[in-house]
Amino acid sequence: MKKVITTPKAPSAIGPYSQAIQVGGFVYTSGQLPVNSATGMFPEGGIKEQTRQSLKNIKAILEEAGTSMEKVIKTTVFMADMNDFAAMNSVYAEFFCEPFPARSAVAVKTLPKNALVEIEVIAEAE
């Protein structure tokens, strides 16, 4: 059975989707833009600040689901510019430890609201 996960500590869905869905022992997050839920804005700065905010949003959603970043098994990182990979990766490494989750990282033409990054994850439910 599907369970909808919602927290005010991450941006509200702006369309017909959920922040996350828990089903079959797993939590699947929607892609998280770097929106600060308190201000509705992107953080000032560049890819590092935006990556950090996207991952903070994911962390809040996972905590609402009763799980954690340590339980993440797969991530997908969408970037507006692959030249930002090293900077994104340096911040990403602050949120994950060994054994690291599997990951895909792709460059896309544009992201909603012209974000520099969007990240989604799959995590084990606790």
N, CA, C and O atoms as a printed pandas DataFrame, in Angstrom:
     atom_number atom_name residue_name chain_id  residue_number  x_coord  y_coord  z_coord
0              1         N          MET        A               1    0.830   -1.176    0.000
1              2        CA          MET        A               1    0.000    0.000    0.000
2              3         C          MET        A               1    0.887    1.256    0.000
3              4         O          MET        A               1    1.892    1.315    0.708
4              5         N          LYS        A               2    0.509    2.233   -0.785
5              6        CA          LYS        A               2    1.261    3.482   -0.872
6              7         C          LYS        A               2    0.932    4.398    0.287
7              8         O          LYS        A               2   -0.223    4.541    0.690
8              9         N          LYS        A               3    1.989    5.022    0.816
9             10        CA          LYS        A               3    1.816    6.031    1.863
10            11         C          LYS        A               3    2.466    7.311    1.364
11            12         O          LYS        A               3    3.628    7.307    0.957
12            13         N          VAL        A               4    1.727    8.391    1.396
13            14        CA          VAL        A               4    2.244    9.690    0.976
14            15         C          VAL        A               4    3.051   10.288    2.124
15            16         O          VAL        A               4    2.607   10.298    3.272
16            17         N          ILE        A               5    4.245   10.787    1.798
17            18        CA          ILE        A               5    5.107   11.443    2.771
18            19         C          ILE        A               5    5.099   12.937    2.459
19            20         O          ILE        A               5    5.367   13.345    1.329
20            21         N          THR        A               6    4.791   13.748    3.469
21            22        CA          THR        A               6    4.757   15.200    3.307
22            23         C          THR        A               6    5.320   15.852    4.558
23            24         O          THR        A               6    5.007   15.442    5.676
24            25         N          THR        A               7    6.150   16.864    4.367
25            26        CA          THR        A               7    6.676   17.635    5.486
26            27         C          THR        A               7    6.749   19.110    5.106
27            28         O          THR        A               7    7.074   19.438    3.965
28            29         N          PRO        A               8    6.453   19.995    6.042
29            30        CA          PRO        A               8    6.609   21.420    5.774
30            31         C          PRO        A               8    8.079   21.854    5.776
31            32         O          PRO        A               8    8.389   22.999    5.450
32            33         N          LYS        A               9    8.982   20.940    6.143
33            34        CA          LYS        A               9   10.414   21.252    6.172
34            35         C          LYS        A               9   11.067   21.136    4.802
35            36         O          LYS        A               9   12.269   21.358    4.658
36            37         N          ALA        A              10   10.267   20.789    3.797
37            38        CA          ALA        A              10   10.732   20.739    2.406
38            39         C          ALA        A              10    9.680   21.443    1.559
39            40         O          ALA        A              10    8.533   21.580    1.986
40            41         N          PRO        A              11   10.053   21.889    0.373
41            42        CA          PRO        A              11    9.093   22.611   -0.463
42            43         C          PRO        A              11    7.862   21.767   -0.788
43            44         O          PRO        A              11    7.970   20.569   -1.050
44            45         N          SER        A              12    6.713   22.395   -0.767
45            46        CA          SER        A              12    5.477   21.722   -1.152
46            47         C          SER        A              12    5.518   21.383   -2.630
47            48         O          SER        A              12    6.173   22.058   -3.424
48            49         N          ALA        A              13    4.806   20.325   -2.981
49            50        CA          ALA        A              13    4.683   19.965   -4.394
50            51         C          ALA        A              13    3.994   21.107   -5.140
51            52         O          ALA        A              13    3.014   21.670   -4.654
52            53         N          ILE        A              14    4.505   21.438   -6.305
53            54        CA          ILE        A              14    3.916   22.527   -7.094
54            55         C          ILE        A              14    3.132   21.991   -8.283
55            56         O          ILE        A              14    2.829   22.728   -9.222
56            57         N          GLY        A              15    2.812   20.720   -8.237
57            58        CA          GLY        A              15    2.067   20.085   -9.312
58            59         C          GLY        A              15    1.423   18.813   -8.805
59            60         O          GLY        A              15    1.344   18.591   -7.597
60            61         N          PRO        A              16    0.964   17.976   -9.720
61            62        CA          PRO        A              16    0.284   16.749   -9.337
62            63         C          PRO        A              16    1.267   15.624   -8.983
63            64         O          PRO        A              16    1.346   14.613   -9.682
64            65         N          TYR        A              17    2.005   15.814   -7.900
65            66        CA          TYR        A              17    2.944   14.800   -7.415
66            67         C          TYR        A              17    3.102   14.963   -5.909
67            68         O          TYR        A              17    2.677   15.965   -5.335
68            69         N          SER        A              18    3.717   13.971   -5.277
69            70        CA          SER        A              18    3.956   13.986   -3.835
70            71         C          SER        A              18    5.423   14.254   -3.571
71            72         O          SER        A              18    6.267   13.984   -4.425
72            73         N          GLN        A              19    5.740   14.786   -2.388
73            74        CA          GLN        A              19    7.142   14.943   -2.014
74            75         C          GLN        A              19    7.833   13.581   -2.032
75            76         O          GLN        A              19    8.970   13.453   -2.487
76            77         N          ALA        A              20    7.129   12.570   -1.529
77            78        CA          ALA        A              20    7.660   11.211   -1.538
78            79         C          ALA        A              20    6.517   10.223   -1.362
79            80         O          ALA        A              20    5.432   10.562   -0.889
80            81         N          ILE        A              21    6.799    9.002   -1.758
81            82        CA          ILE        A              21    5.873    7.884   -1.576
82            83         C          ILE        A              21    6.642    6.753   -0.909
83            84         O          ILE        A              21    7.758    6.424   -1.313
84            85         N          GLN        A              22    6.039    6.167    0.109
85            86        CA          GLN        A              22    6.623    4.981    0.744
86            87         C          GLN        A              22    5.789    3.780    0.327
87            88         O          GLN        A              22    4.564    3.787    0.448
88            89         N          VAL        A              23    6.472    2.744   -0.169
89            90        CA          VAL        A              23    5.793    1.524   -0.590
90            91         C          VAL        A              23    6.784    0.367   -0.559
91            92         O          VAL        A              23    7.945    0.530   -0.934
92            93         N          GLY        A              24    6.334   -0.786   -0.118
93            94        CA          GLY        A              24    7.160   -1.995   -0.162
94            95         C          GLY        A              24    8.502   -1.881    0.530
95            96         O          GLY        A              24    9.473   -2.470    0.055
96            97         N          GLY        A              25    8.601   -1.159    1.618
97            98        CA          GLY        A              25    9.858   -1.052    2.342
98            99         C          GLY        A              25   10.823   -0.013    1.798
99           100         O          GLY        A              25   11.978    0.047    2.221
100          101         N          PHE        A              26   10.356    0.804    0.864
101          102        CA          PHE        A              26   11.212    1.828    0.264
102          103         C          PHE        A              26   10.506    3.171    0.247
103          104         O          PHE        A              26    9.278    3.247    0.207
104          105         N          VAL        A              27   11.309    4.234    0.280
105          106        CA          VAL        A              27   10.816    5.601    0.133
106          107         C          VAL        A              27   11.398    6.145   -1.165
107          108         O          VAL        A              27   12.609    6.096   -1.383
108          109         N          TYR        A              28   10.530    6.660   -2.016
109          110        CA          TYR        A              28   10.912    7.248   -3.299
110          111         C          TYR        A              28   10.605    8.741   -3.229
111          112         O          TYR        A              28    9.441    9.132   -3.133
112          113         N          THR        A              29   11.633    9.568   -3.277
113          114        CA          THR        A              29   11.373   11.011   -3.257
114          115         C          THR        A              29   11.198   11.532   -4.668
115          116         O          THR        A              29   11.753   10.992   -5.625
116          117         N          SER        A              30   10.420   12.587   -4.776
117          118        CA          SER        A              30   10.380   13.333   -6.025
118          119         C          SER        A              30   11.668   14.137   -6.109
119          120         O          SER        A              30   12.352   14.333   -5.105
120          121         N          GLY        A              31   11.995   14.597   -7.297
121          122        CA          GLY        A              31   13.169   15.441   -7.454
122          123         C          GLY        A              31   13.019   16.681   -6.593
123          124         O          GLY        A              31   11.974   17.332   -6.596
124          125         N          GLN        A              32   14.071   16.999   -5.859
125          126        CA          GLN        A              32   14.031   18.151   -4.961
126          127         C          GLN        A              32   14.871   19.286   -5.532
127          128         O          GLN        A              32   16.088   19.183   -5.683
128          129         N          LEU        A              33   14.178   20.359   -5.837
129          130        CA          LEU        A              33   14.858   21.576   -6.249
130          131         C          LEU        A              33   15.466   22.224   -5.008
131          132         O          LEU        A              33   15.087   21.881   -3.888
132          133         N          PRO        A              34   16.391   23.143   -5.187
133          134        CA          PRO        A              34   17.040   23.795   -4.046
134          135         C          PRO        A              34   16.223   24.941   -3.459
135          136         O          PRO        A              34   16.742   26.036   -3.243
136          137         N          VAL        A              35   14.958   24.686   -3.206
137          138        CA          VAL        A              35   14.074   25.714   -2.671
138          139         C          VAL        A              35   14.071   25.627   -1.147
139          140         O          VAL        A              35   13.833   24.564   -0.576
140          141         N          ASN        A              36   14.337   26.749   -0.505
141          142        CA          ASN        A              36   14.227   26.838    0.945
142          143         C          ASN        A              36   12.744   26.937    1.267
143          144         O          ASN        A              36   12.081   27.878    0.832
144          145         N          SER        A              37   12.209   25.973    2.029
145          146        CA          SER        A              37   10.766   25.954    2.285
146          147         C          SER        A              37   10.300   27.160    3.102
147          148         O          SER        A              37    9.133   27.541    3.012
148          149         N          ALA        A              38   11.172   27.758    3.886
149          150        CA          ALA        A              38   10.796   28.929    4.694
150          151         C          ALA        A              38   10.660   30.185    3.851
151          152         O          ALA        A              38    9.808   31.031    4.124
152          153         N          THR        A              39   11.506   30.311    2.816
153          154        CA          THR        A              39   11.503   31.539    2.013
154          155         C          THR        A              39   10.887   31.356    0.627
155          156         O          THR        A              39   10.473   32.326   -0.007
156          157         N          GLY        A              40   10.829   30.107    0.162
157          158        CA          GLY        A              40   10.349   29.842   -1.196
158          159         C          GLY        A              40   11.366   30.206   -2.264
159          160         O          GLY        A              40   11.045   30.221   -3.453
160          161         N          MET        A              41   12.591   30.501   -1.846
161          162        CA          MET        A              41   13.632   30.954   -2.769
162          163         C          MET        A              41   14.794   29.969   -2.811
163          164         O          MET        A              41   14.957   29.135   -1.921
164          165         N          PHE        A              42   15.592   30.085   -3.860
165          166        CA          PHE        A              42   16.861   29.369   -3.918
166          167         C          PHE        A              42   17.851   30.071   -2.984
167          168         O          PHE        A              42   17.747   31.278   -2.769
168          169         N          PRO        A              43   18.801   29.328   -2.435
169          170        CA          PRO        A              43   19.831   29.987   -1.630
170          171         C          PRO        A              43   20.721   30.845   -2.528
171          172         O          PRO        A              43   20.878   30.559   -3.715
172          173         N          GLU        A              44   21.296   31.886   -1.957
173          174        CA          GLU        A              44   22.237   32.703   -2.721
174          175         C          GLU        A              44   23.505   31.905   -2.958
175          176         O          GLU        A              44   23.892   31.074   -2.136
176          177         N          GLY        A              45   24.141   32.161   -4.075
177          178        CA          GLY        A              45   25.365   31.450   -4.415
178          179         C          GLY        A              45   25.168   30.659   -5.696
179          180         O          GLY        A              45   24.397   31.046   -6.574
180          181         N          GLY        A              46   25.873   29.554   -5.783
181          182        CA          GLY        A              46   25.844   28.756   -6.999
182          183         C          GLY        A              46   25.508   27.304   -6.744
183          184         O          GLY        A              46   24.665   26.982   -5.907
184          185         N          ILE        A              47   26.174   26.436   -7.475
185          186        CA          ILE        A              47   25.861   25.008   -7.440
186          187         C          ILE        A              47   26.063   24.397   -6.058
187          188         O          ILE        A              47   25.281   23.533   -5.661
188          189         N          LYS        A              48   27.070   24.811   -5.323
189          190        CA          LYS        A              48   27.297   24.233   -3.994
190          191         C          LYS        A              48   26.138   24.536   -3.059
191          192         O          LYS        A              48   25.631   23.638   -2.386
192          193         N          GLU        A              49   25.723   25.773   -3.014
193          194        CA          GLU        A              49   24.619   26.157   -2.143
194          195         C          GLU        A              49   23.314   25.487   -2.566
195          196         O          GLU        A              49   22.524   25.062   -1.723
196          197         N          GLN        A              50   23.095   25.395   -3.870
197          198        CA          GLN        A              50   21.877   24.750   -4.363
198          199         C          GLN        A              50   21.896   23.243   -4.086
199          200         O          GLN        A              50   20.868   22.671   -3.723
200          201         N          THR        A              51   23.038   22.604   -4.252
201          202        CA          THR        A              51   23.138   21.173   -3.955
202          203         C          THR        A              51   22.853   20.929   -2.477
203          204         O          THR        A              51   22.106   20.016   -2.126
204          205         N          ARG        A              52   23.444   21.737   -1.625
205          206        CA          ARG        A              52   23.237   21.593   -0.180
206          207         C          ARG        A              52   21.751   21.731    0.167
207          208         O          ARG        A              52   21.236   20.954    0.971
208          209         N          GLN        A              53   21.062   22.697   -0.419
209          210        CA          GLN        A              53   19.646   22.894   -0.117
210          211         C          GLN        A              53   18.810   21.724   -0.626
211          212         O          GLN        A              53   17.907   21.267    0.075
212          213         N          SER        A              54   19.091   21.233   -1.825
213          214        CA          SER        A              54   18.352   20.073   -2.340
214          215         C          SER        A              54   18.513   18.880   -1.412
215          216         O          SER        A              54   17.544   18.174   -1.135
216          217         N          LEU        A              55   19.725   18.652   -0.931
217          218        CA          LEU        A              55   19.972   17.517   -0.044
218          219         C          LEU        A              55   19.364   17.730    1.336
219          220         O          LEU        A              55   18.934   16.765    1.968
220          221         N          LYS        A              56   19.318   18.970    1.819
221          222        CA          LYS        A              56   18.623   19.246    3.075
222          223         C          LYS        A              56   17.129   18.939    2.933
223          224         O          LYS        A              56   16.508   18.414    3.857
224          225         N          ASN        A              57   16.562   19.266    1.783
225          226        CA          ASN        A              57   15.154   18.973    1.535
226          227         C          ASN        A              57   14.915   17.461    1.550
227          228         O          ASN        A              57   13.942   16.984    2.132
228          229         N          ILE        A              58   15.801   16.727    0.912
229          230        CA          ILE        A              58   15.681   15.262    0.896
230          231         C          ILE        A              58   15.798   14.708    2.305
231          232         O          ILE        A              58   15.022   13.839    2.702
232          233         N          LYS        A              59   16.758   15.206    3.054
233          234        CA          LYS        A              59   16.942   14.745    4.438
234          235         C          LYS        A              59   15.672   14.959    5.255
235          236         O          LYS        A              59   15.270   14.074    6.009
236          237         N          ALA        A              60   15.038   16.115    5.117
237          238        CA          ALA        A              60   13.807   16.415    5.856
238          239         C          ALA        A              60   12.679   15.454    5.470
239          240         O          ALA        A              60   11.928   14.992    6.329
240          241         N          ILE        A              61   12.571   15.164    4.196
241          242        CA          ILE        A              61   11.528   14.236    3.730
242          243         C          ILE        A              61   11.783   12.837    4.276
243          244         O          ILE        A              61   10.860   12.180    4.757
244          245         N          LEU        A              62   13.018   12.385    4.205
245          246        CA          LEU        A              62   13.348   11.048    4.709
246          247         C          LEU        A              62   13.100   10.954    6.213
247          248         O          LEU        A              62   12.587    9.946    6.698
248          249         N          GLU        A              63   13.460   11.991    6.942
249          250        CA          GLU        A              63   13.209   11.992    8.386
250          251         C          GLU        A              63   11.714   11.936    8.677
251          252         O          GLU        A              63   11.293   11.261    9.616
252          253         N          GLU        A              64   10.915   12.631    7.889
253          254        CA          GLU        A              64    9.455   12.567    8.056
254          255         C          GLU        A              64    8.945   11.156    7.814
255          256         O          GLU        A              64    7.969   10.729    8.432
256          257         N          ALA        A              65    9.604   10.431    6.918
257          258        CA          ALA        A              65    9.228    9.039    6.622
258          259         C          ALA        A              65    9.779    8.059    7.659
259          260         O          ALA        A              65    9.486    6.864    7.602
260          261         N          GLY        A              66   10.577    8.562    8.608
261          262        CA          GLY        A              66   11.140    7.695    9.630
262          263         C          GLY        A              66   12.398    6.976    9.202
263          264         O          GLY        A              66   12.766    5.956    9.786
264          265         N          THR        A              67   13.061    7.501    8.184
265          266        CA          THR        A              67   14.309    6.906    7.717
266          267         C          THR        A              67   15.384    7.993    7.676
267          268         O          THR        A              67   15.197    9.062    8.257
268          269         N          SER        A              68   16.487    7.739    7.012
269          270        CA          SER        A              68   17.601    8.689    7.065
270          271         C          SER        A              68   18.443    8.627    5.794
271          272         O          SER        A              68   18.262    7.759    4.941
272          273         N          MET        A              69   19.354    9.565    5.702
273          274        CA          MET        A              69   20.278    9.606    4.563
274          275         C          MET        A              69   21.141    8.343    4.513
275          276         O          MET        A              69   21.548    7.915    3.433
276          277         N          GLU        A              70   21.418    7.752    5.662
277          278        CA          GLU        A              70   22.229    6.530    5.711
278          279         C          GLU        A              70   21.532    5.358    5.024
279          280         O          GLU        A              70   22.183    4.380    4.656
280          281         N          LYS        A              71   20.223    5.449    4.851
281          282        CA          LYS        A              71   19.439    4.369    4.232
282          283         C          LYS        A              71   19.226    4.577    2.734
283          284         O          LYS        A              71   18.563    3.771    2.082
284          285         N          VAL        A              72   19.791    5.663    2.185
285          286        CA          VAL        A              72   19.643    5.928    0.748
286          287         C          VAL        A              72   20.440    4.888   -0.030
287          288         O          VAL        A              72   21.614    4.647    0.253
288          289         N          ILE        A              73   19.781    4.275   -1.019
289          290        CA          ILE        A              73   20.443    3.242   -1.821
290          291         C          ILE        A              73   20.703    3.696   -3.261
291          292         O          ILE        A              73   21.553    3.126   -3.946
292          293         N          LYS        A              74   19.973    4.720   -3.722
293          294        CA          LYS        A              74   20.144    5.186   -5.102
294          295         C          LYS        A              74   19.801    6.658   -5.166
295          296         O          LYS        A              74   18.807    7.097   -4.588
296          297         N          THR        A              75   20.624    7.422   -5.867
297          298        CA          THR        A              75   20.342    8.836   -6.110
298          299         C          THR        A              75   20.405    9.110   -7.606
299          300         O          THR        A              75   21.099    8.426   -8.358
300          301         N          THR        A              76   19.670   10.117   -8.006
301          302        CA          THR        A              76   19.789   10.645   -9.359
302          303         C          THR        A              76   19.960   12.148   -9.223
303          304         O          THR        A              76   19.154   12.825   -8.584
304          305         N          VAL        A              77   21.016   12.656   -9.831
305          306        CA          VAL        A              77   21.336   14.081   -9.785
306          307         C          VAL        A              77   21.181   14.645  -11.189
307          308         O          VAL        A              77   21.823   14.183  -12.133
308          309         N          PHE        A              78   20.337   15.630  -11.312
309          310        CA          PHE        A              78   20.136   16.332  -12.580
310          311         C          PHE        A              78   20.805   17.684  -12.457
311          312         O          PHE        A              78   20.548   18.420  -11.505
312          313         N          MET        A              79   21.665   18.021  -13.413
313          314        CA          MET        A              79   22.375   19.299  -13.378
314          315         C          MET        A              79   22.171   20.059  -14.673
315          316         O          MET        A              79   22.066   19.469  -15.748
316          317         N          ALA        A              80   22.117   21.361  -14.556
317          318        CA          ALA        A              80   21.982   22.210  -15.737
318          319         C          ALA        A              80   23.297   22.291  -16.508
319          320         O          ALA        A              80   23.296   22.584  -17.704
320          321         N          ASP        A              81   24.413   22.034  -15.836
321          322        CA          ASP        A              81   25.727   22.160  -16.467
322          323         C          ASP        A              81   26.679   21.118  -15.875
323          324         O          ASP        A              81   27.000   21.180  -14.688
324          325         N          MET        A              82   27.124   20.178  -16.678
325          326        CA          MET        A              82   28.018   19.124  -16.196
326          327         C          MET        A              82   29.370   19.683  -15.741
327          328         O          MET        A              82   30.116   18.999  -15.041
328          329         N          ASN        A              83   29.686   20.903  -16.127
329          330        CA          ASN        A              83   30.907   21.530  -15.619
330          331         C          ASN        A              83   30.838   21.779  -14.110
331          332         O          ASN        A              83   31.859   22.033  -13.471
332          333         N          ASP        A              84   29.635   21.706  -13.546
333          334        CA          ASP        A              84   29.436   21.882  -12.104
334          335         C          ASP        A              84   29.604   20.581  -11.330
335          336         O          ASP        A              84   29.425   20.561  -10.112
336          337         N          PHE        A              85   29.945   19.494  -12.018
337          338        CA          PHE        A              85   29.981   18.184  -11.368
338          339         C          PHE        A              85   30.898   18.146  -10.149
339          340         O          PHE        A              85   30.476   17.678   -9.092
340          341         N          ALA        A              86   32.115   18.615  -10.259
341          342        CA          ALA        A              86   33.069   18.529   -9.145
342          343         C          ALA        A              86   32.569   19.324   -7.934
343          344         O          ALA        A              86   32.673   18.852   -6.802
344          345         N          ALA        A              87   32.038   20.502   -8.158
345          346        CA          ALA        A              87   31.528   21.315   -7.051
346          347         C          ALA        A              87   30.304   20.655   -6.417
347          348         O          ALA        A              87   30.180   20.632   -5.192
348          349         N          MET        A              88   29.403   20.119   -7.237
349          350        CA          MET        A              88   28.243   19.399   -6.715
350          351         C          MET        A              88   28.715   18.205   -5.897
351          352         O          MET        A              88   28.210   17.952   -4.803
352          353         N          ASN        A              89   29.676   17.482   -6.430
353          354        CA          ASN        A              89   30.167   16.262   -5.791
354          355         C          ASN        A              89   30.789   16.547   -4.424
355          356         O          ASN        A              89   30.659   15.736   -3.507
356          357         N          SER        A              90   31.454   17.677   -4.282
357          358        CA          SER        A              90   32.089   18.004   -2.999
358          359         C          SER        A              90   31.039   18.203   -1.903
359          360         O          SER        A              90   31.254   17.800   -0.760
360          361         N          VAL        A              91   29.918   18.817   -2.242
361          362        CA          VAL        A              91   28.840   18.990   -1.271
362          363         C          VAL        A              91   28.103   17.674   -1.054
363          364         O          VAL        A              91   27.771   17.329    0.080
364          365         N          TYR        A              92   27.849   16.952   -2.112
365          366        CA          TYR        A              92   27.180   15.644   -2.038
366          367         C          TYR        A              92   27.906   14.745   -1.037
367          368         O          TYR        A              92   27.263   14.029   -0.270
368          369         N          ALA        A              93   29.227   14.778   -1.040
369          370        CA          ALA        A              93   30.036   13.929   -0.153
370          371         C          ALA        A              93   29.832   14.284    1.323
371          372         O          ALA        A              93   30.131   13.467    2.194
372          373         N          GLU        A              94   29.333   15.481    1.619
373          374        CA          GLU        A              94   29.048   15.863    3.003
374          375         C          GLU        A              94   27.831   15.130    3.560
375          376         O          GLU        A              94   27.683   15.018    4.777
376          377         N          PHE        A              95   26.965   14.633    2.691
377          378        CA          PHE        A              95   25.699   14.040    3.106
378          379         C          PHE        A              95   25.695   12.516    3.089
379          380         O          PHE        A              95   24.794   11.898    3.657
380          381         N          PHE        A              96   26.683   11.902    2.449
381          382        CA          PHE        A              96   26.705   10.449    2.327
382          383         C          PHE        A              96   28.047    9.893    2.760
383          384         O          PHE        A              96   29.085   10.531    2.581
384          385         N          CYS        A              97   28.018    8.692    3.335
385          386        CA          CYS        A              97   29.252    8.028    3.737
386          387         C          CYS        A              97   29.231    6.601    3.189
387          388         O          CYS        A              97   28.212    6.129    2.685
388          389         N          GLU        A              98   30.361    5.934    3.297
389          390        CA          GLU        A              98   30.456    4.572    2.780
390          391         C          GLU        A              98   29.576    3.631    3.586
391          392         O          GLU        A              98   29.464    3.799    4.800
392          393         N          PRO        A              99   28.966    2.672    2.969
393          394        CA          PRO        A              99   28.949    2.460    1.526
394          395         C          PRO        A              99   28.037    3.489    0.842
395          396         O          PRO        A              99   26.868    3.641    1.197
396          397         N          PHE        A             100   28.594    4.177   -0.130
397          398        CA          PHE        A             100   27.859    5.218   -0.823
398          399         C          PHE        A             100   26.705    4.623   -1.618
399          400         O          PHE        A             100   26.791    3.488   -2.088
400          401         N          PRO        A             101   25.619    5.391   -1.771
401          402        CA          PRO        A             101   24.524    4.906   -2.609
402          403         C          PRO        A             101   24.952    4.854   -4.077
403          404         O          PRO        A             101   25.872    5.556   -4.498
404          405         N          ALA        A             102   24.272    4.017   -4.833
405          406        CA          ALA        A             102   24.453    4.050   -6.284
406          407         C          ALA        A             102   23.975    5.423   -6.765
407          408         O          ALA        A             102   23.114    6.042   -6.141
408          409         N          ARG        A             103   24.543    5.890   -7.879
409          410        CA          ARG        A             103   24.177    7.233   -8.329
410          411         C          ARG        A             103   24.240    7.344   -9.838
411          412         O          ARG        A             103   25.100    6.750  -10.489
412          413         N          SER        A             104   23.320    8.109  -10.375
413          414        CA          SER        A             104   23.378    8.572  -11.761
414          415         C          SER        A             104   23.453   10.089  -11.702
415          416         O          SER        A             104   22.807   10.714  -10.861
416          417         N          ALA        A             105   24.233   10.676  -12.587
417          418        CA          ALA        A             105   24.321   12.137  -12.678
418          419         C          ALA        A             105   24.230   12.500  -14.149
419          420         O          ALA        A             105   25.026   12.039  -14.966
420          421         N          VAL        A             106   23.260   13.322  -14.470
421          422        CA          VAL        A             106   23.047   13.684  -15.867
422          423         C          VAL        A             106   22.882   15.191  -16.013
423          424         O          VAL        A             106   22.379   15.873  -15.119
424          425         N          ALA        A             107   23.314   15.681  -17.149
425          426        CA          ALA        A             107   23.083   17.087  -17.488
426          427         C          ALA        A             107   21.794   17.152  -18.298
427          428         O          ALA        A             107   21.543   16.312  -19.162
428          429         N          VAL        A             108   20.992   18.153  -18.007
429          430        CA          VAL        A             108   19.734   18.350  -18.713
430          431         C          VAL        A             108   19.724   19.759  -19.295
431          432         O          VAL        A             108   20.489   20.627  -18.873
432          433         N          LYS        A             109   18.860   19.967  -20.254
433          434        CA          LYS        A             109   18.822   21.271  -20.905
434          435         C          LYS        A             109   18.422   22.374  -19.939
435          436         O          LYS        A             109   19.100   23.398  -19.844
436          437         N          THR        A             110   17.327   22.169  -19.224
437          438        CA          THR        A             110   16.892   23.128  -18.213
438          439         C          THR        A             110   16.172   22.389  -17.094
439          440         O          THR        A             110   15.655   21.290  -17.288
440          441         N          LEU        A             111   16.149   23.005  -15.932
441          442        CA          LEU        A             111   15.423   22.488  -14.783
442          443         C          LEU        A             111   14.342   23.487  -14.400
443          444         O          LEU        A             111   14.442   24.661  -14.758
444          445         N          PRO        A             112   13.302   23.050  -13.678
445          446        CA          PRO        A             112   12.273   23.992  -13.265
446          447         C          PRO        A             112   12.869   25.189  -12.530
447          448         O          PRO        A             112   13.816   25.054  -11.756
448          449         N          LYS        A             113   12.303   26.343  -12.784
449          450        CA          LYS        A             113   12.711   27.608  -12.172
450          451         C          LYS        A             113   14.178   27.947  -12.456
451          452         O          LYS        A             113   14.786   28.744  -11.741
452          453         N          ASN        A             114   14.739   27.336  -13.501
453          454        CA          ASN        A             114   16.136   27.537  -13.878
454          455         C          ASN        A             114   17.115   27.159  -12.770
455          456         O          ASN        A             114   18.177   27.767  -12.633
456          457         N          ALA        A             115   16.750   26.152  -11.984
457          458        CA          ALA        A             115   17.650   25.640  -10.949
458          459         C          ALA        A             115   18.911   25.084  -11.594
459          460         O          ALA        A             115   18.912   24.720  -12.770
460          461         N          LEU        A             116   19.973   25.025  -10.819
461          462        CA          LEU        A             116   21.227   24.438  -11.288
462          463         C          LEU        A             116   21.276   22.943  -11.020
463          464         O          LEU        A             116   22.046   22.221  -11.655
464          465         N          VAL        A             117   20.446   22.466  -10.067
465          466        CA          VAL        A             117   20.476   21.059   -9.681
466          467         C          VAL        A             117   19.105   20.632   -9.160
467          468         O          VAL        A             117   18.353   21.434   -8.607
468          469         N          GLU        A             118   18.805   19.358   -9.349
469          470        CA          GLU        A             118   17.629   18.712   -8.775
470          471         C          GLU        A             118   18.059   17.295   -8.437
471          472         O          GLU        A             118   18.745   16.649   -9.229
472          473         N          ILE        A             119   17.663   16.804   -7.263
473          474        CA          ILE        A             119   18.111   15.489   -6.808
474          475         C          ILE        A             119   16.922   14.685   -6.307
475          476         O          ILE        A             119   16.051   15.209   -5.613
476          477         N          GLU        A             120   16.896   13.396   -6.671
477          478        CA          GLU        A             120   15.892   12.465   -6.154
478          479         C          GLU        A             120   16.609   11.250   -5.580
479          480         O          GLU        A             120   17.728   10.933   -5.983
480          481         N          VAL        A             121   15.960   10.571   -4.637
481          482        CA          VAL        A             121   16.577    9.392   -4.032
482          483         C          VAL        A             121   15.560    8.280   -3.816
483          484         O          VAL        A             121   14.347    8.493   -3.808
484          485         N          ILE        A             122   16.110    7.087   -3.644
485          486        CA          ILE        A             122   15.358    5.931   -3.172
486          487         C          ILE        A             122   16.063    5.471   -1.904
487          488         O          ILE        A             122   17.281    5.295   -1.891
488          489         N          ALA        A             123   15.290    5.278   -0.838
489          490        CA          ALA        A             123   15.877    4.880    0.447
490          491         C          ALA        A             123   15.095    3.720    1.035
491          492         O          ALA        A             123   13.907    3.548    0.764
492          493         N          GLU        A             124   15.783    2.930    1.845
493          494        CA          GLU        A             124   15.097    1.894    2.608
494          495         C          GLU        A             124   14.274    2.558    3.695
495          496         O          GLU        A             124   14.735    3.503    4.335
496          497         N          ALA        A             125   13.069    2.077    3.908
497          498        CA          ALA        A             125   12.258    2.544    5.023
498          499         C          ALA        A             125   12.732    1.784    6.261
499          500         O          ALA        A             125   13.113    0.618    6.160
500          501         N          GLU        A             126   12.712    2.423    7.410
501          502        CA          GLU        A             126   13.145    1.745    8.637
502          503         C          GLU        A             126   11.984    1.107    9.325
503          504         O          GLU        A             126   12.153    0.489   10.376
